[in-house]
Coordinates of C-alpha atoms in Angstrom, one line a residue:
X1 CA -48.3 124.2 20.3
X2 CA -51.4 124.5 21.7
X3 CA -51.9 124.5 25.8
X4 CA -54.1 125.0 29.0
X5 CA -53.8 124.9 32.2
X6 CA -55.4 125.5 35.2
X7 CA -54.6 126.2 38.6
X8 CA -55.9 124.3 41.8
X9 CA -58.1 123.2 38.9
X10 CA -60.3 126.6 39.3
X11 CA -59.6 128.5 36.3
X12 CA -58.7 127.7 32.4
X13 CA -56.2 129.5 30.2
X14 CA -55.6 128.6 26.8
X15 CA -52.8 129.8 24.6
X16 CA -51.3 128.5 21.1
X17 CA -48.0 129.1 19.7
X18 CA -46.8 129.5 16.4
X19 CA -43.9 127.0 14.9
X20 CA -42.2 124.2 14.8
X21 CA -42.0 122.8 18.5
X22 CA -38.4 122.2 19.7
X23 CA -37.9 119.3 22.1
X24 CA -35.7 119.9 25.4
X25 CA -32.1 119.8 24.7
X26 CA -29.3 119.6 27.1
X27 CA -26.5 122.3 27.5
X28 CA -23.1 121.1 28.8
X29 CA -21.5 123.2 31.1
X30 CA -18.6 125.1 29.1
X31 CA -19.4 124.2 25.5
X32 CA -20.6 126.4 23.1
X33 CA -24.8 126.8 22.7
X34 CA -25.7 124.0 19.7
X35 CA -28.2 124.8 17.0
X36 CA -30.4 122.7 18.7
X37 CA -30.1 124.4 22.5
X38 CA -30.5 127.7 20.3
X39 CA -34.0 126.7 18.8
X40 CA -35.1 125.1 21.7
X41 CA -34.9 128.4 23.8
X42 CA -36.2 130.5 20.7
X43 CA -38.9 128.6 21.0
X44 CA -39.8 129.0 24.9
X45 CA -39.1 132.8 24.3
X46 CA -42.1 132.5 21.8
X47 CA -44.0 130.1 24.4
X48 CA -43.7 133.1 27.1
X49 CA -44.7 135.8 24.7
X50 CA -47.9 133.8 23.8
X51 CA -48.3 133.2 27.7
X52 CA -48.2 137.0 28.5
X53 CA -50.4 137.7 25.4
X54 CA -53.0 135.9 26.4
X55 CA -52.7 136.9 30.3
X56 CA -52.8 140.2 29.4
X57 CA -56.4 139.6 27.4
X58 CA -57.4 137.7 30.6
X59 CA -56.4 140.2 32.9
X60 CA -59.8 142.0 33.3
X61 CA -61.6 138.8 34.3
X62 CA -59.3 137.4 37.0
X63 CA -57.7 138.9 39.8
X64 CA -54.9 136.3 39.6
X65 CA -51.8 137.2 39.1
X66 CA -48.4 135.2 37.9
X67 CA -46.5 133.3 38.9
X68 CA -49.8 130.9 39.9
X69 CA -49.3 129.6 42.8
X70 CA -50.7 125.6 43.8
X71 CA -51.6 122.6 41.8
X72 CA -51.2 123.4 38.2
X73 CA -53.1 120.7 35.1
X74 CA -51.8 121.2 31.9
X75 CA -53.0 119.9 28.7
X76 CA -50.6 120.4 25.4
X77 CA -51.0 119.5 21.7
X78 CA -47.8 119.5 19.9
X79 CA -48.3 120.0 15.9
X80 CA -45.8 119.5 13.7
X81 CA -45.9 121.3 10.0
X82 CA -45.6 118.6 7.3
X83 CA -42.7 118.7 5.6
X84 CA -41.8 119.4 2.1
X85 CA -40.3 115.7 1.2
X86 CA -43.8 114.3 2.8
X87 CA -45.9 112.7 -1.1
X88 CA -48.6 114.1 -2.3
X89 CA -51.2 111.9 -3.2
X90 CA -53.8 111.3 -0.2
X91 CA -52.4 107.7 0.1
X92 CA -49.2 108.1 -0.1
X93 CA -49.3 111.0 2.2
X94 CA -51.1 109.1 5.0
X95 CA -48.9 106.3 4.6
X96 CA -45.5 108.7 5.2
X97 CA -47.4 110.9 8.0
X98 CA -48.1 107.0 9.6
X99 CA -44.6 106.2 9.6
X100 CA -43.3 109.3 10.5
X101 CA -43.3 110.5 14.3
X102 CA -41.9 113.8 13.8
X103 CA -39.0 115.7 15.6
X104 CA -38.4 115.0 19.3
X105 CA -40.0 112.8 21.2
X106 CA -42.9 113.8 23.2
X107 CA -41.4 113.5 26.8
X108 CA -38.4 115.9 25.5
X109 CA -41.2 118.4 24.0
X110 CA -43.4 118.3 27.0
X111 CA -40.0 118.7 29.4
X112 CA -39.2 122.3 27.0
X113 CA -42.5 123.9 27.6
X114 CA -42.7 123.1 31.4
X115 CA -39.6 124.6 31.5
X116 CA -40.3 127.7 29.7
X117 CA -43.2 127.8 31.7
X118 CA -41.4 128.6 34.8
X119 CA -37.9 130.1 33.4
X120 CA -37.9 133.9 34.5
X121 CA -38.6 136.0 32.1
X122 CA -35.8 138.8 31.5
X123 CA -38.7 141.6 32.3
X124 CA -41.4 140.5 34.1
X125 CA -39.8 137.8 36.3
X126 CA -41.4 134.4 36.7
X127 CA -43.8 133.5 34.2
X128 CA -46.8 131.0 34.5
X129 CA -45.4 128.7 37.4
X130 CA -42.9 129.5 39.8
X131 CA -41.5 125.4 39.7
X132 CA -42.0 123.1 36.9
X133 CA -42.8 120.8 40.5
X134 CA -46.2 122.2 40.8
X135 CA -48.1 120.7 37.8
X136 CA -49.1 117.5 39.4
X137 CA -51.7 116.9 36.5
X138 CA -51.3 116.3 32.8
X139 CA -54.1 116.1 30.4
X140 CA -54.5 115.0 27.0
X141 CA -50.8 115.5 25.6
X142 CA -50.7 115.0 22.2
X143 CA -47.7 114.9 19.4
X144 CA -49.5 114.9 15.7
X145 CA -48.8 116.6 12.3
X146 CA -50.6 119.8 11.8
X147 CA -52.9 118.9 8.5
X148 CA -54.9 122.5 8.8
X149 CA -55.3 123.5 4.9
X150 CA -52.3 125.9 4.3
X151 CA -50.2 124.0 6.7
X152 CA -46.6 125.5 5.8
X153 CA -43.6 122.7 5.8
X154 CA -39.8 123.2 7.1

């Protein structure tokens, strides 16, 4: 995943993350974590890590700190690896990738980051926002196979 934001539309921060995005998935209350709920928060640990990363190489620039506060604009590009099953040939692989949307849909994957985006983080506290409520704008969200020579399948 790829994403920027700004906040009060000042400032841009960009950060990627490595992997296979994991849409949202719901937790009942008393049942045992699924497989699923399990990747899904693996995967907003590694969106937070990325987050600090790169706020931590921004940190000499900008005397903002986190949680942002105000109007928050994100932009997000979800990529997929290609799988293993997907054809080789150049026409038979654009055909499958066609008719193929990948894993999740992209309301669910959007809902996942937002969400790691403002879940406290077990040392530092709250992380980008302080409420999913404040990002008001999105900007060019995009779901799409990730065809990057040496693009690893799952």
């Amino acid at each position: 995943m790829t994403a920027s934001w700004g906040a009060s539309f000042g400032m841009t921060y960009t950060f990627t993350v490595e992997g296979c995005p994991r849409p949202w998935t719901a937790q009942m209350r008393g049942a045992r974590r699924s497989p699923g709920f399990l990747a899904m928060q693996a995967w907003q640990g590694a969106i937070q890590a990325a987050i600090l990363e790169t706020w931590d190489a921004a940190a000499g620039r900008s005397d903002v700190r986190l949680p942002l506060q105000g109007l928050v604009q994100l932009s997000m590009a979800f990529l997929f690896p290609i799988p293993k099953t997907c054809p080789s040939t150049a026409a038979a692989r654009r055909r499958w990738l066609n008719s193929h949307t990948g894993r999740g849909d992209l309301t669910n994957l959007l809902k996942a980051a937002e969400d790691a985006l403002a879940r406290p983080h077990p040392v530092v506290g709250p992380m980008l926002i302080r409420n999913d409520s404040q990002v008001v704008k999105l900007t060019e969200v995009w779901k799409y196979w990730d065809v990057r020579p040496g693009g690893q399948g799952y």
